[in-house]
C-alpha positions as a Python dict, from the first residue, in 0.01 Angstrom:
ca = {
    (1, 'M'): (0, 0, 0),
    (2, 'R'): (20, 191, -326),
    (3, 'A'): (-240, 437, -198),
    (4, 'I'): (-51, 495, 128),
    (5, 'S'): (284, 539, -50),
    (6, 'G'): (110, 776, -295),
    (7, 'L'): (-15, 992, -9),
    (8, 'W'): (327, 994, 157),
    (9, 'R'): (507, 1081, -169),
    (10, 'W'): (282, 1384, -233),
    (11, 'R'): (280, 1504, 128),
    (12, 'H'): (545, 1783, 100),
    (13, 'N'): (630, 1771, -269),
    (14, 'P'): (635, 2118, -427),
    (15, 'L'): (528, 1970, -764),
    (16, 'R'): (214, 1820, -611),
    (17, 'R'): (-111, 1914, -779),
    (18, 'A'): (-446, 1901, -608),
    (19, 'T'): (-551, 1619, -840),
    (20, 'D'): (-246, 1412, -740),
    (21, 'L'): (-347, 1427, -377),
    (22, 'A'): (-712, 1360, -467),
    (23, 'E'): (-610, 1050, -667),
    (24, 'A'): (-411, 920, -371),
    (25, 'W'): (-705, 978, -135),
    (26, 'V'): (-943, 804, -375),
    (27, 'A'): (-708, 505, -393),
    (28, 'L'): (-673, 490, -13),
    (29, 'T'): (-1051, 513, 32),
    (30, 'A'): (-1104, 233, -221),
    (31, 'L'): (-845, 17, -45),
    (32, 'L'): (-1010, 68, 294),
    (33, 'L'): (-1353, -8, 149),
    (34, 'I'): (-1221, -327, -9),
    (35, 'L'): (-1060, -437, 318),
    (36, 'V'): (-1358, -350, 540),
    (37, 'V'): (-1679, -349, 336),
    (38, 'T'): (-1632, -646, 103),
    (39, 'P'): (-1587, -904, 382),
    (40, 'L'): (-1903, -767, 545),
    (41, 'V'): (-2093, -789, 216),
    (42, 'G'): (-1971, -1146, 163),
    (43, 'A'): (-2068, -1248, 517),
    (44, 'L'): (-2410, -1084, 491),
    (45, 'V'): (-2495, -1237, 152),
    (46, 'G'): (-2354, -1576, 256),
    (47, 'G'): (-2560, -1569, 577),
    (48, 'L'): (-2880, -1478, 393),
    (49, 'A'): (-2815, -1747, 132),
    (50, 'Q'): (-2743, -2001, 406),
    (51, 'G'): (-3072, -1924, 579),
    (52, 'A'): (-3273, -1947, 257),
    (53, 'L'): (-3102, -2266, 140),
    (54, 'Q'): (-3134, -2442, 476),
    (55, 'E'): (-3505, -2352, 478),
    (56, 'S'): (-3529, -2505, 130),
    (57, 'V'): (-3352, -2818, 260),
    (58, 'R'): (-3610, -2849, 540),
    (59, 'E'): (-3901, -2800, 300),
    (60, 'Q'): (-3766, -3054, 53),
    (61, 'R'): (-3704, -3310, 326),
    (62, 'A'): (-4062, -3266, 445),
    (63, 'S'): (-4220, -3288, 99),
    (64, 'R'): (-4004, -3551, -76),
    (65, 'H'): (-4006, -3919, 9),
    (66, 'L'): (-3781, -4210, -77),
    (67, 'V'): (-3990, -4502, -204),
    (68, 'T'): (-3898, -4835, -354),
    (69, 'A'): (-3984, -4891, -719),
    (70, 'T'): (-3997, -5225, -901),
    (71, 'V'): (-3874, -5273, -1256),
    (72, 'V'): (-4148, -5384, -1495),
    (73, 'R'): (-3920, -5385, -1800),
    (74, 'K'): (-3631, -5201, -1953),
    (75, 'V'): (-3736, -4930, -2196),
    (76, 'P'): (-3638, -5043, -2550),
    (77, 'G'): (-3345, -4853, -2696),
    (78, 'S'): (-3241, -4702, -2363),
    (79, 'S'): (-2873, -4700, -2283),
    (80, 'L'): (-2670, -4619, -1977),
    (81, 'D'): (-2676, -4248, -1893),
    (82, 'V'): (-2477, -4053, -1639),
    (83, 'D'): (-2681, -3951, -1337),
    (84, 'P'): (-2697, -3568, -1349),
    (85, 'E'): (-2766, -3551, -973),
    (86, 'A'): (-2471, -3766, -870),
    (87, 'A'): (-2168, -3607, -707),
    (88, 'T'): (-1939, -3772, -959),
    (89, 'G'): (-1999, -3858, -1322),
    (90, 'R'): (-1947, -4229, -1252),
    (91, 'N'): (-2302, -4317, -1143),
    (92, 'M'): (-2473, -4471, -1444),
    (93, 'R'): (-2848, -4502, -1476),
    (94, 'T'): (-3082, -4685, -1712),
    (95, 'R'): (-3433, -4582, -1818),
    (96, 'V'): (-3692, -4842, -1718),
    (97, 'L'): (-4066, -4879, -1684),
    (98, 'A'): (-4134, -4922, -1313),
    (99, 'D'): (-4418, -4914, -1067),
    (100, 'W'): (-4425, -4788, -709),
    (101, 'T'): (-4662, -4699, -430),
    (102, 'A'): (-4678, -4331, -331),
    (103, 'P'): (-4682, -4214, 33),
    (104, 'D'): (-5057, -4144, -7),
    (105, 'G'): (-5115, -4509, -102),
    (106, 'T'): (-5174, -4466, -476),
    (107, 'V'): (-4996, -4696, -722),
    (108, 'H'): (-4800, -4540, -1009),
    (109, 'Q'): (-4628, -4670, -1319),
    (110, 'D'): (-4399, -4462, -1538),
    (111, 'R'): (-4064, -4444, -1712),
    (112, 'V'): (-3791, -4350, -1467),
    (113, 'M'): (-3414, -4361, -1437),
    (114, 'A'): (-3292, -4658, -1233),
    (115, 'G'): (-2952, -4692, -1073),
    (116, 'L'): (-2915, -5039, -1222),
    (117, 'E'): (-2667, -5129, -1495),
    (118, 'T'): (-2859, -5438, -1610),
    (119, 'P'): (-3218, -5405, -1489),
    (120, 'H'): (-3439, -5714, -1488),
    (121, 'P'): (-3813, -5736, -1420),
    (122, 'G'): (-3869, -5750, -1045),
    (123, 'D'): (-3549, -5564, -953),
    (124, 'R'): (-3609, -5302, -687),
    (125, 'F'): (-3447, -4958, -661),
    (126, 'P'): (-3512, -4636, -469),
    (127, 'I'): (-3666, -4322, -622),
    (128, 'W'): (-3773, -3987, -479),
    (129, 'T'): (-4138, -3883, -508),
    (130, 'D'): (-4366, -3614, -373),
    (131, 'E'): (-4672, -3685, -153),
    (132, 'H'): (-4876, -3788, -458),
    (133, 'G'): (-4618, -4021, -612),
    (134, 'R'): (-4481, -3791, -883),
    (135, 'T'): (-4108, -3840, -931),
    (136, 'V'): (-3891, -3551, -813),
    (137, 'A'): (-3521, -3480, -775),
    (138, 'R'): (-3354, -3592, -455),
    (139, 'P'): (-3373, -3327, -181),
    (140, 'L'): (-3086, -3085, -135),
    (141, 'D'): (-2860, -3188, 152),
    (142, 'S'): (-2727, -2949, 419),
    (143, 'S'): (-2362, -2968, 315),
    (144, 'T'): (-2442, -2884, -48),
    (145, 'A'): (-2659, -2593, 69),
    (146, 'A'): (-2373, -2467, 287),
    (147, 'T'): (-2132, -2489, -7),
    (148, 'H'): (-2371, -2289, -226),
    (149, 'A'): (-2404, -2028, 51),
    (150, 'V'): (-2025, -1993, 80),
    (151, 'L'): (-1997, -1954, -297),
    (152, 'A'): (-2272, -1690, -295),
    (153, 'G'): (-2092, -1495, -22),
    (154, 'F'): (-1759, -1520, -203),
    (155, 'G'): (-1920, -1410, -530),
    (156, 'A'): (-2087, -1112, -361),
    (157, 'A'): (-1754, -1007, -208),
    (158, 'L'): (-1583, -1029, -547),
    (159, 'L'): (-1864, -828, -703),
    (160, 'A'): (-1824, -562, -433),
    (161, 'V'): (-1448, -547, -500),
    (162, 'G'): (-1516, -504, -872),
    (163, 'L'): (-1772, -231, -805),
    (164, 'I'): (-1540, -37, -573),
    (165, 'E'): (-1249, -68, -816),
    (166, 'G'): (-1474, 38, -1103),
    (167, 'V'): (-1586, 350, -913),
    (168, 'R'): (-1223, 429, -826),
    (169, 'R'): (-1114, 399, -1189),
    (170, 'L'): (-1405, 614, -1304),
    (171, 'A'): (-1318, 885, -1050),
    (172, 'V'): (-950, 883, -1152),
    (173, 'W'): (-1046, 889, -1521),
    (174, 'R'): (-1264, 1196, -1464),
    (175, 'M'): (-985, 1369, -1271),
    (176, 'V'): (-736, 1297, -1550),
    (177, 'R'): (-979, 1426, -1812),
    (178, 'R'): (-1032, 1745, -1610),
    (179, 'R'): (-654, 1785, -1584),
    (180, 'Y'): (-616, 1747, -1961),
    (181, 'E'): (-894, 2002, -2017),
    (182, 'R'): (-709, 2250, -1794),
    (183, 'W'): (-387, 2187, -1985),
    (184, 'D'): (-569, 2253, -2314),
    (185, 'Q'): (-710, 2575, -2174),
    (186, 'A'): (-366, 2682, -2056),
    (187, 'W'): (-219, 2611, -2399),
    (188, 'D'): (-498, 2810, -2562),
    (189, 'R'): (-427, 3106, -2334),
    (190, 'A'): (-55, 3087, -2413),
    (191, 'G'): (-149, 3140, -2776),
    (192, 'P'): (-5, 3007, -3101),
    (193, 'D'): (309, 3222, -3064),
    (194, 'W'): (429, 3051, -2744),
    (195, 'G'): (799, 2984, -2763),
    (196, 'R'): (875, 3222, -3049),
    (197, 'T'): (1140, 3487, -3013),
    (198, 'G'): (998, 3821, -2910),
    (199, 'T'): (663, 3682, -2796),
    (200, 'G'): (508, 3893, -2526),
    (201, 'S'): (749, 4182, -2574),
}
């Protein structure tokens, strides 16, 4: 709105300088770019991120398997830790020595985090592994991937807004500097005697 009112104000004003009109046009152009281009940038980046993340979801679902592990014993000195992969910080986990059978049939034993507050030998709990039984993080779910894609699109749109505004400010700054240089040149031409009685006579 400021750009439009700036153009209207300078339309027939006799004090209008060329740089005033140029500043108003730069502001209007920046406003139109922000209103038209940034949503397109956000949608494009969000769509690309959504495609890549959903492909990652499919790959992780195909390569990661939920298996049941059995507690051998609690690891000495281990305490309850917050599960870093949980949606809330309320899921507590304990480090235990456990064994499990991998999807390829091999038996594994290692220290893992169990979702048990007081683990006892023989307790069973689920863990995620790859095809060969190595523990991995749980696969990304579709809703989390969609959220990340939306955030990526929103971030790209904000970045585009910042870039357009930065270019606008740079252009206005250069116009103002050029105006000041012209003023300095005009003052230099007027000479040091400007304003004195009898100057120019």
